[in-house]
Every structure is written in structure tokens, then in C-alpha cells.
mmCIF file of C-alpha atoms in Angstrom:
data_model
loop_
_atom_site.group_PDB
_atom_site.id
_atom_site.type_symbol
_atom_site.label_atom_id
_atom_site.label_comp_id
_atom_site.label_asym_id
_atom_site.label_seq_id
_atom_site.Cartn_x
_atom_site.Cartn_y
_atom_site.Cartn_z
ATOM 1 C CA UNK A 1 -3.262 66.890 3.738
ATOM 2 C CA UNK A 2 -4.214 70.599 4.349
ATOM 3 C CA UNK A 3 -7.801 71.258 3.390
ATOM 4 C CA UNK A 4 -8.857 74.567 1.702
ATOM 5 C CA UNK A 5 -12.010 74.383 3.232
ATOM 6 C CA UNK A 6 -11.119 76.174 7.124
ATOM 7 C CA UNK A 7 -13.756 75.030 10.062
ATOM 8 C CA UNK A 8 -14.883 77.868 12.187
ATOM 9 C CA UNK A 9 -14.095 76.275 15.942
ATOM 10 C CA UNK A 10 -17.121 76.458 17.758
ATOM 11 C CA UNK A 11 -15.207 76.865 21.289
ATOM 12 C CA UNK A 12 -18.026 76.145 23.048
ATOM 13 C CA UNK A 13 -18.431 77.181 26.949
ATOM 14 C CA UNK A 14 -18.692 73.786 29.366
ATOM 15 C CA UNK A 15 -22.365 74.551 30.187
ATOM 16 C CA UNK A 16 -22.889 73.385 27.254
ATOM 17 C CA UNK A 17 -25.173 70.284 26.098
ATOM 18 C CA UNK A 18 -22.794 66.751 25.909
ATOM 19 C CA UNK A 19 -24.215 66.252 22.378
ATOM 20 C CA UNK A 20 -22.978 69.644 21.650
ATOM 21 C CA UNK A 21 -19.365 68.862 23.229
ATOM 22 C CA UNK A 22 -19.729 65.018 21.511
ATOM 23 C CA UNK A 23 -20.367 67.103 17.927
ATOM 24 C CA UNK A 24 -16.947 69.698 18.977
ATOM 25 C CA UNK A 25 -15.374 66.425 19.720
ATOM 26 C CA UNK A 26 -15.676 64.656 16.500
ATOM 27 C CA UNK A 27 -14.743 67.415 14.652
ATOM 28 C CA UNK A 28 -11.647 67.939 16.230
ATOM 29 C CA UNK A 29 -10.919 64.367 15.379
ATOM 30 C CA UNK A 30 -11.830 65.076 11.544
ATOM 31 C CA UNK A 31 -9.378 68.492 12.177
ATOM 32 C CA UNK A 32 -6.248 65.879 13.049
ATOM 33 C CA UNK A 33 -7.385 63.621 10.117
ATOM 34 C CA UNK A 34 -6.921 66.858 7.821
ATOM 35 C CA UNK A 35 -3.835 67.660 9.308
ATOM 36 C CA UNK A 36 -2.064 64.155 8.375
ATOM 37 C CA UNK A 37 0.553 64.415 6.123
ATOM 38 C CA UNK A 38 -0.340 62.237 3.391
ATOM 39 C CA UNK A 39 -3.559 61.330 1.659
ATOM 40 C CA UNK A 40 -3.934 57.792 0.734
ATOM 41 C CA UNK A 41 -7.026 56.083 -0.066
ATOM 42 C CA UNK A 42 -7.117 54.933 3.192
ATOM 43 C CA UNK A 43 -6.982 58.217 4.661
ATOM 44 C CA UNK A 44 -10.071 59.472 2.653
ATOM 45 C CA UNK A 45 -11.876 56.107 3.886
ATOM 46 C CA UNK A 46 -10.796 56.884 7.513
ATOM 47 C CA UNK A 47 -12.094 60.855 6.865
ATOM 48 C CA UNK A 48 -15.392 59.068 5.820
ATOM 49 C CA UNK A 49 -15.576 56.791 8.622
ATOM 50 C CA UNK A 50 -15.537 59.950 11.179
ATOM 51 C CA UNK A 51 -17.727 61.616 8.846
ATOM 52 C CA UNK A 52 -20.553 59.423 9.543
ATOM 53 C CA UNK A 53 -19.690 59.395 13.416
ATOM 54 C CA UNK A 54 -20.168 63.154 13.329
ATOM 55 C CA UNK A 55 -23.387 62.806 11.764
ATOM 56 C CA UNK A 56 -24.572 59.998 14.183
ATOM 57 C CA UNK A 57 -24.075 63.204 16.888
ATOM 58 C CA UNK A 58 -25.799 65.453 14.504
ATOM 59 C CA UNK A 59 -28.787 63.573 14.592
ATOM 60 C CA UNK A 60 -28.589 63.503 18.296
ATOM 61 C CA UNK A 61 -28.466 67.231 18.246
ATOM 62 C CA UNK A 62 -31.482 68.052 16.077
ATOM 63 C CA UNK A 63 -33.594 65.707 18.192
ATOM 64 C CA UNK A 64 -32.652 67.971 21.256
ATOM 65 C CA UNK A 65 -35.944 69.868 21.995
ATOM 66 C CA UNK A 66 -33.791 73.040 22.395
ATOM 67 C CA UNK A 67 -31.957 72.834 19.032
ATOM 68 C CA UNK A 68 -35.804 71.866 17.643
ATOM 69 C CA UNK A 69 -37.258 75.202 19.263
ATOM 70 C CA UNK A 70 -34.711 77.423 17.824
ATOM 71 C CA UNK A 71 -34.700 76.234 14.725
ATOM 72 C CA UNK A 72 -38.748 76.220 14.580
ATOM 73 C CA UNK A 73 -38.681 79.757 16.391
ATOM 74 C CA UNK A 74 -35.802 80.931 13.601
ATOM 75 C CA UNK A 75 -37.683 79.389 10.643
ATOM 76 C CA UNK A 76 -38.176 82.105 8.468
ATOM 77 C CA UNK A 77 -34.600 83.621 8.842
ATOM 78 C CA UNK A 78 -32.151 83.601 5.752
ATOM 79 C CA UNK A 79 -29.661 81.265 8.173
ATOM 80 C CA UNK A 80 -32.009 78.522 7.661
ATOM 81 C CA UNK A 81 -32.660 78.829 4.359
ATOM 82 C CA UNK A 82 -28.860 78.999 3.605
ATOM 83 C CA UNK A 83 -28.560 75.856 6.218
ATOM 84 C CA UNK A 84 -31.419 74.004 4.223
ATOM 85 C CA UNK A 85 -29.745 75.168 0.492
ATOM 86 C CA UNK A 86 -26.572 73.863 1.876
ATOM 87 C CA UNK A 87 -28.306 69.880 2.688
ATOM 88 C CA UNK A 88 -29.534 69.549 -0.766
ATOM 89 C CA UNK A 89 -25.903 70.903 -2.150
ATOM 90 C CA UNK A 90 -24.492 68.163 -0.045
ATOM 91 C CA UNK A 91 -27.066 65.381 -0.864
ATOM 92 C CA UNK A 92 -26.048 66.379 -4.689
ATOM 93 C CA UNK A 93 -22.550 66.406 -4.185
ATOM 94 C CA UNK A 94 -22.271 62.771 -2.320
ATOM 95 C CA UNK A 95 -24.973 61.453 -5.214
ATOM 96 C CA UNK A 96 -22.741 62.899 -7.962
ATOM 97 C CA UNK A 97 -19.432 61.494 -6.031
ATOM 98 C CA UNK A 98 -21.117 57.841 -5.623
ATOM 99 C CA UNK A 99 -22.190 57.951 -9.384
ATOM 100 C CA UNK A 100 -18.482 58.698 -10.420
ATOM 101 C CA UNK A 101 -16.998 56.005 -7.589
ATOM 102 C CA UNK A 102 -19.446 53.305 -8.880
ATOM 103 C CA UNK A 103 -18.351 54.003 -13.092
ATOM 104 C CA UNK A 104 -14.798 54.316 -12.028
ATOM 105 C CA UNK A 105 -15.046 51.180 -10.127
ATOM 106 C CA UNK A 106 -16.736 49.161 -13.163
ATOM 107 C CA UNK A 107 -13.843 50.642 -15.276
ATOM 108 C CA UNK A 108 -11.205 49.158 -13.000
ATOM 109 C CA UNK A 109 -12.834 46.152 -13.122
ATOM 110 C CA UNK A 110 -13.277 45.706 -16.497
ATOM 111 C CA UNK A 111 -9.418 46.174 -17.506
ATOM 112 C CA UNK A 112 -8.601 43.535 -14.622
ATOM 113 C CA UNK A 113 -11.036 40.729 -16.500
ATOM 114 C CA UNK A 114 -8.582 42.120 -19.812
ATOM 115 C CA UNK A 115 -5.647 41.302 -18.355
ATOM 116 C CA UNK A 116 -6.823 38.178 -17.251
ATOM 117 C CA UNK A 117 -7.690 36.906 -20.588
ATOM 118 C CA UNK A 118 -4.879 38.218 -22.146
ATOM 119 C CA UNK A 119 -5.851 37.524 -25.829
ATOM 120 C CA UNK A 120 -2.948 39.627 -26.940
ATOM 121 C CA UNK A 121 -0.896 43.106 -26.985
ATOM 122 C CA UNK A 122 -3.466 44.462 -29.528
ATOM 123 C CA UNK A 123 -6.393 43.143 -27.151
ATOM 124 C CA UNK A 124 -4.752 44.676 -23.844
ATOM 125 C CA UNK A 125 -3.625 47.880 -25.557
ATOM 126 C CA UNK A 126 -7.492 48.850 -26.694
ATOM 127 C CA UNK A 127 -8.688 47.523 -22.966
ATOM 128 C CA UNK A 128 -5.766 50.002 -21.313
ATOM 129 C CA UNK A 129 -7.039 53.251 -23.957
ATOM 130 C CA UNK A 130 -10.769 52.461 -23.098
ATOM 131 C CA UNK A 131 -9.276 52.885 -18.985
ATOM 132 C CA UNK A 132 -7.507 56.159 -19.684
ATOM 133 C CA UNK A 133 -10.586 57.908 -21.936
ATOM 134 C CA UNK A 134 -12.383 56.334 -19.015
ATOM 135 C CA UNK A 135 -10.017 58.137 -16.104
ATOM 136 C CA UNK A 136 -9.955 61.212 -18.076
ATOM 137 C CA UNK A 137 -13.497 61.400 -18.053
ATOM 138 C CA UNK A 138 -13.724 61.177 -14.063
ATOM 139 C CA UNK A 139 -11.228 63.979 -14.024
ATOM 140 C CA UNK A 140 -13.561 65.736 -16.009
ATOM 141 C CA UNK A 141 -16.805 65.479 -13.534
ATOM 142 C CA UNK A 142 -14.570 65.553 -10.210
ATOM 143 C CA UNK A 143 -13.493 69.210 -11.564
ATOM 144 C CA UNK A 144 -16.851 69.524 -11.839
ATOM 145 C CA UNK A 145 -17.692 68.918 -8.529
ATOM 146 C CA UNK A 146 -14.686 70.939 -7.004
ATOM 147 C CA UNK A 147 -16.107 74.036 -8.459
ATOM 148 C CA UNK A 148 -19.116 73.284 -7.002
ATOM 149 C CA UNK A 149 -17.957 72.778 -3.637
ATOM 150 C CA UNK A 150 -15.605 76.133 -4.174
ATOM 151 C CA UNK A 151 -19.035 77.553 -4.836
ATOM 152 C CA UNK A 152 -20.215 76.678 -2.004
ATOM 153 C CA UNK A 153 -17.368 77.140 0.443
ATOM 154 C CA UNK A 154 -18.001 80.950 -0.571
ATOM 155 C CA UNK A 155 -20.951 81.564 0.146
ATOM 156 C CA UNK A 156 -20.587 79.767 3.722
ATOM 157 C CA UNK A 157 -17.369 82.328 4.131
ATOM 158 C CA UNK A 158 -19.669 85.415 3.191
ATOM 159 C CA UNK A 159 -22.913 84.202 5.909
ATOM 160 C CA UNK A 160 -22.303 86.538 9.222
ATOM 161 C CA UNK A 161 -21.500 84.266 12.439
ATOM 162 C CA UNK A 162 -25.091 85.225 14.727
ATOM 163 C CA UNK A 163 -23.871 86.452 18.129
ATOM 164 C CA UNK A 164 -26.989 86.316 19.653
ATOM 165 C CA UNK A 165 -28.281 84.403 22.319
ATOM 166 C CA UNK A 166 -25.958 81.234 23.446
ATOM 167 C CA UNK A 167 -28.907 78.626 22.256
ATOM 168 C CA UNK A 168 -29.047 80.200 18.746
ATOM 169 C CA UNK A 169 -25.190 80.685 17.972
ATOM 170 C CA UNK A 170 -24.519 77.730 19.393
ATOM 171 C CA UNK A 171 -27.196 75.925 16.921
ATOM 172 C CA UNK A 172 -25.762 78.072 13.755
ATOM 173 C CA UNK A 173 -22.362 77.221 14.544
ATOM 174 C CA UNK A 174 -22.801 73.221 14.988
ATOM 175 C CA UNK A 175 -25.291 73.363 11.917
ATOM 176 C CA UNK A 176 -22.765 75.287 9.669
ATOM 177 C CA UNK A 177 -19.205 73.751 10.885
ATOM 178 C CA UNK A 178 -20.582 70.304 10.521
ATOM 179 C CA UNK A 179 -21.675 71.467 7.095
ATOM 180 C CA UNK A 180 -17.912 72.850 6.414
ATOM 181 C CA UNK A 181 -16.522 69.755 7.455
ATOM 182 C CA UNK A 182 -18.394 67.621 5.199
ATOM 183 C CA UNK A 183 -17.371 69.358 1.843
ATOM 184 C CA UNK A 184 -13.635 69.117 3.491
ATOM 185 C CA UNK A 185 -14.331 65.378 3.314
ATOM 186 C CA UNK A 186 -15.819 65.551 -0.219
ATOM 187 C CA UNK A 187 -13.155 67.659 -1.312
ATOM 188 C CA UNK A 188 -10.018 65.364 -0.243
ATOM 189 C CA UNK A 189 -12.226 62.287 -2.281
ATOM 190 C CA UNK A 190 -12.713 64.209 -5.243
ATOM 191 C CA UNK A 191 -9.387 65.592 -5.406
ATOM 192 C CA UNK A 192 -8.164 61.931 -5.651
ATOM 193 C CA UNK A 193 -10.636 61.414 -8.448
ATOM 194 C CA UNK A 194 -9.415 64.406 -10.225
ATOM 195 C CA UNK A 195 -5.861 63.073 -10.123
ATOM 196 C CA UNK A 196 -4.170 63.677 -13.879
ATOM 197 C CA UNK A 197 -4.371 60.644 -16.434
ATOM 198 C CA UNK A 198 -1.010 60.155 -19.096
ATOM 199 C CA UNK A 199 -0.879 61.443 -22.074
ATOM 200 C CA UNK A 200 -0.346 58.664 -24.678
ATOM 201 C CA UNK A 201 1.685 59.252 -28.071
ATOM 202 C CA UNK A 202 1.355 56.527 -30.992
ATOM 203 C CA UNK A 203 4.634 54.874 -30.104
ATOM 204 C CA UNK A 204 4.533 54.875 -26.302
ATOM 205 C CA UNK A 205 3.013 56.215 -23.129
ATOM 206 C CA UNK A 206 4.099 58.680 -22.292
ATOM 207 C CA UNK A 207 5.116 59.102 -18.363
ATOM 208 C CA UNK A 208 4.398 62.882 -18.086
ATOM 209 C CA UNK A 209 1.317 64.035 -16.350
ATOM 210 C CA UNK A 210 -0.848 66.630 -16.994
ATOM 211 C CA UNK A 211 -0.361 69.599 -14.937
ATOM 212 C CA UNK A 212 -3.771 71.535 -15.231
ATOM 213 C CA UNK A 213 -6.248 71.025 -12.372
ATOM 214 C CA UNK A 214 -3.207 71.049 -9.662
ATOM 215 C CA UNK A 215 -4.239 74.529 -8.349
ATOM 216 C CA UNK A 216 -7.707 72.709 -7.505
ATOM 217 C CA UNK A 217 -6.289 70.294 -5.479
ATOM 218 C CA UNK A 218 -2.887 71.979 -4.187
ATOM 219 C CA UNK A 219 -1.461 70.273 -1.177
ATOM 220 C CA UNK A 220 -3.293 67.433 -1.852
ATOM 221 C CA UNK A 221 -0.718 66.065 -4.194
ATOM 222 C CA UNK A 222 -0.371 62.473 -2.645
ATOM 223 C CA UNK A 223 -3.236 61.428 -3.729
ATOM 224 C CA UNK A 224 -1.669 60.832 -6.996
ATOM 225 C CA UNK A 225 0.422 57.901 -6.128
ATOM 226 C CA UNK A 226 -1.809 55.130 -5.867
ATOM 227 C CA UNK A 227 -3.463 55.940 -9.700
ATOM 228 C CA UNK A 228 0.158 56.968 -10.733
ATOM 229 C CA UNK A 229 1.400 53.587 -9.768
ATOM 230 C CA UNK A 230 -1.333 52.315 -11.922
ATOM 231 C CA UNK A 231 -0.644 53.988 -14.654
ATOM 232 C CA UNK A 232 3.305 53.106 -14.758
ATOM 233 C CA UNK A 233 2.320 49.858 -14.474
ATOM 234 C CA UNK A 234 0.022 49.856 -17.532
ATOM 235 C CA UNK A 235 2.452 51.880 -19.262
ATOM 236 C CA UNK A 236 5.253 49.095 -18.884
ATOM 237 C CA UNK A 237 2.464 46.333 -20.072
ATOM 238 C CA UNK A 238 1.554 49.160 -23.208
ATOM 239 C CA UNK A 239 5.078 50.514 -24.594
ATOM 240 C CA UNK A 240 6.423 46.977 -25.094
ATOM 241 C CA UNK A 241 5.428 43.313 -25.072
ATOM 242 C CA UNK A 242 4.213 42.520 -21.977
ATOM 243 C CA UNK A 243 6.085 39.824 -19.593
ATOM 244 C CA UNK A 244 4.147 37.463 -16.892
ATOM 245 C CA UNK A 245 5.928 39.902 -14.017
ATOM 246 C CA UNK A 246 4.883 43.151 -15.593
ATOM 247 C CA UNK A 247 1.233 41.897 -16.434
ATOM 248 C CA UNK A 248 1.171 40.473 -12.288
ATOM 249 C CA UNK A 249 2.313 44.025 -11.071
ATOM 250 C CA UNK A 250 -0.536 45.283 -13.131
ATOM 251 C CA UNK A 251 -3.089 43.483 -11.569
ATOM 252 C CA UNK A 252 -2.115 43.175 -8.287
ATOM 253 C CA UNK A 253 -2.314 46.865 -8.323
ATOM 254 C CA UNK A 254 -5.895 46.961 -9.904
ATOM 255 C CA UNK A 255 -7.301 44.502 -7.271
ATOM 256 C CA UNK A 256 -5.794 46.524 -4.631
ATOM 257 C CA UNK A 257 -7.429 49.577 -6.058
ATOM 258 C CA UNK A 258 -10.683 47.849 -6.761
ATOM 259 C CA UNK A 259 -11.286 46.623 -3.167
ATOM 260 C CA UNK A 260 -10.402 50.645 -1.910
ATOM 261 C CA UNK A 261 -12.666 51.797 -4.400
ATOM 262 C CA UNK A 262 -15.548 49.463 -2.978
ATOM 263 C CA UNK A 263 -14.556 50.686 0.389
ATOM 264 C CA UNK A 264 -15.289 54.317 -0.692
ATOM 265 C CA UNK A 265 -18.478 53.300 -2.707
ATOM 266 C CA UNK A 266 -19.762 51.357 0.419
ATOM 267 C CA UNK A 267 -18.854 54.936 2.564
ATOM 268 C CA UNK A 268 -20.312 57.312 -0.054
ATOM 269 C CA UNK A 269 -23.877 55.315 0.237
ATOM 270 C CA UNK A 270 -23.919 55.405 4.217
ATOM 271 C CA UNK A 271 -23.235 59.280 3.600
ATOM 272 C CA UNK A 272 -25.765 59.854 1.746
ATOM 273 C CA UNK A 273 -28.480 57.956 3.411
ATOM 274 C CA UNK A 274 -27.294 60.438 6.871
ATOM 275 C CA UNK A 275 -27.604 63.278 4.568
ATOM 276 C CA UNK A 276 -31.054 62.242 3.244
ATOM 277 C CA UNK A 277 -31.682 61.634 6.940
ATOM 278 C CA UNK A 278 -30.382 64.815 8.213
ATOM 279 C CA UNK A 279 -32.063 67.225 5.451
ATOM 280 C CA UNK A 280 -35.513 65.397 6.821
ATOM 281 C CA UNK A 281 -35.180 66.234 10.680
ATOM 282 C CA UNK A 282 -34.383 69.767 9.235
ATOM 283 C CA UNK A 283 -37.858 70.014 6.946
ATOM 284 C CA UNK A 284 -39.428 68.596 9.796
ATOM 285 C CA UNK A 285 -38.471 70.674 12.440
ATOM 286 C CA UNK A 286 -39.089 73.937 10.592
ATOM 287 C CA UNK A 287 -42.650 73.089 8.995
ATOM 288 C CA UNK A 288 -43.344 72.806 12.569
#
């Protein structure tokens, strides 16, 4: 599950604050979690869940009255402007992510109360289409958001590290690798959502997926199974008459996906509410 999006280690000396060493910690934990070999919905829920851990020692940090006095003493440096660009990128990013979770989630939904009723091939057919035009628009957004995040994994490579005084590096460097890690995070999630739909053909589905988008995400190519399990399934209820097995596979797969997607949902709204939080204690230190 290698990330494209590299954290600069802070390597931090021992004198330092144990907020500071808490913040080092948790990101070394979110380090392993990128290093796992395979990418499962779980996985992103689990990078999530130590996502918001590292944020609970963010907001530890920013109340410090030494992180507080650099930042208010620093104010009108381009580092904090890019530091203060960068929270409302991430704010927008998690906002855009929950919008596409919560539709996708609705979609899922929707086909699993078709298959229920099961009012016949021509019914369940039109119910699995409006799920694929439905999947290939999330692809569409999530590339969206990838190039956004590319964007802004750029212009975090091309900001100087400050080798100033311990206190101030040591702010920039917790302020900016906590910011790195968090678009790692977003990244793995959206690279799921991004994951290639089937093509269908007006006989059958066909079983081939799309290659374009795989540079995006490359490395991250587990993250296709769970939807691509999905999809065969569909495909076996869509190319032929569908059998009480094949239509059971179907939906145990769909409430198995549903539940995971409410799981991310659920973790996308805690993020956001820490970023909202987060991008406050910022304005408020440095209007200060």
C-alpha cells in the first residue's frame, strides 16, 4: 500500500516537548499503516482511525503556548500562509470525499432494495445500469480529487524546510508532515473510489476493466477487489437469468459493502469536524 505522497521525518531531538514526540509517534504508526501490503476497506478505515488520533495530538500542540508564540511571532511569513492555504485545501478535500461517500452509499443501497424486490430480469437489469452510470460517475469526481491532492502534494515538495531556530522548525515540520500525512490518507480513500467500473456490451457484461486512471492510483491496486467482486457478482445476476444463489452472493456482498461504506462516511465527518477545528486554533492564533 505504498503512498505517493512521502512524509518528511521530523527526527526530532529528545528535549523535545511529549506532545511533539506523541505527534512523531502517531505518525510513525500511520507510516506502518502505509507500508501494509494490501488495501482493503478496512485498511483505509484503520488509516482514518489514526488519522483522527494524530489530530487529537495536533490540537494538543497548537494549544502549547510555545507553538502559539511562534506561530503569532511568524504570522506574516509565506510558511503560514501556505500552512493556512493548505487547511482549507484539506477541509475541501474531506467535504468533497464525504459528499461522494454519502451518494455512493445511497447508490449501494438503492440496488440492494432492487434485488430485494426482484420484480424481474428487466427490473434488476435497469437497477444494475443506474449502479454502474452511478460508479462511473464517482470515478469521475475521485479523479477529480486526486489531481487536486497531486496539486497540492507539489507545492508542499517545492516549500524550503526552515532551519532556523529549534522552536520554529520544529513547529513547520509538525504543521506540514501532519498536513502530508493527511492527503496520504485521502489519497488511499479516493483511490478506492476511483477504482474502474465494467464496460457493458448489449448482450453481456463484459468482465474487462478499464485501464485508464491506474497511473493515479499505481500500487494501490487492491483496492479493486472488494468493488470488483461486486461487479462479477452483478455481472452473473445481468448476462443470464438470475438464480436464488447468484442473486444471495449479490447481496451479501452489497450489505457488506454498505456497512464499510457507513464506516468511512461516519470517519470522513469526524475528519472534518478536526479539520474545521484545527483551521480555527490556526486563525486564532495568528490574528493574535
Amino acid at each position: 500500500m505504498a503512498s505517493q505522497c512521502h512524509v518528511r521525518s521530523i527526527s526530532l531531538p529528545s528535549r523535545s516537548h511529549p506532545t511533539t514526540l506523541k505527534i512523531q509517534e502517531e505518525l510513525n504508526k500511520l507510516k506502518n499503516w502505509e507500508a501494509s501490503p494490501t488495501s482493503t476497506l478496512g485498511t483505509i478505515c484503520n488509516g482514518h482511525s489514526g488519522l483522527q488520533e494524530l489530530y487529537k495530538c495536533l490540537d494538543e500542540f497548537l494549544s502549547l503556548q510555545s507553538t502559539q508564540q511562534t506561530l503569532s511571532h511568524h504570522r506574516h511569513e509565506k510558511w503560514v500562509e501556505e500552512l493556512l492555504d493548505g487547511s482549507v485545501r484539506l477541509l475541501d478535500i474531506c467535504g468533497d470525499a464525504r459528499d461522494v461517500i454519502s451518494q455512493f452509499e445511497v447508490n449501494v443501497g438503492d440496488l440492494q432494495s432492487a434485488l430485494r424486490r426482484r420484480k424481474g430480469d428487466v427490473c434488476i437489469e435497469g437497477s444494475i445500469n443506474n449502479y454502474i452510470c452511478a460508479r462511473k460517475k464517482m470515478n469521475r469526481d475521485a479523479k477529480k480529487l486526486l489531481t487536486a491532492m497531486r496539486k497540492m502534494e507539489n507545492k508542499a515538495a517545492a516549500s524550503p524546510l526552515l532551519d532556523q531556530d529549534h522552536q520554529l522548525s520544529t513547529v513547520v515540520r509538525v504543521l506540514r508532515d501532519v498536513n502530508a500525512m493527511s492527503i496520504s490518507v485521502f489519497q488511499l480513500l479516493v483511490c478506492f473510489l476511483s477504482t474502474p467500473v465494467l464496460k457493458s456490451k448489449p448482450s453481456r457484461w463484459s468482465l474487462k476493466f478499464m485501464q485508464k486512471g491506474a497511473v493515479s492510483c499505481e500500487g494501490k491496486q487492491e483496492n479493486v477487489e472488494e468493488l470488483k467482486n461486486i461487479d462479477f457478482a452483478l455481472s452473473a445476476i445481468s448476462s443470464k437469468r438470475a438464480d436464488s444463489e447468484k442473486m444471495q452472493v449479490a447481496q451479501k456482498g452489497l450489505g457488506a459493502l454498505e456497512v464499510s461504506i457507513e464506516g468511512l462516511d461516519y470517519g470522513l465527518e469526524c475528519m472534518f469536524r478536526k479539520l474545521i477545528k484545527t483551521r480555527a486554533s490556526l486563525l486564532n492564533i495568528v490574528s493574535h
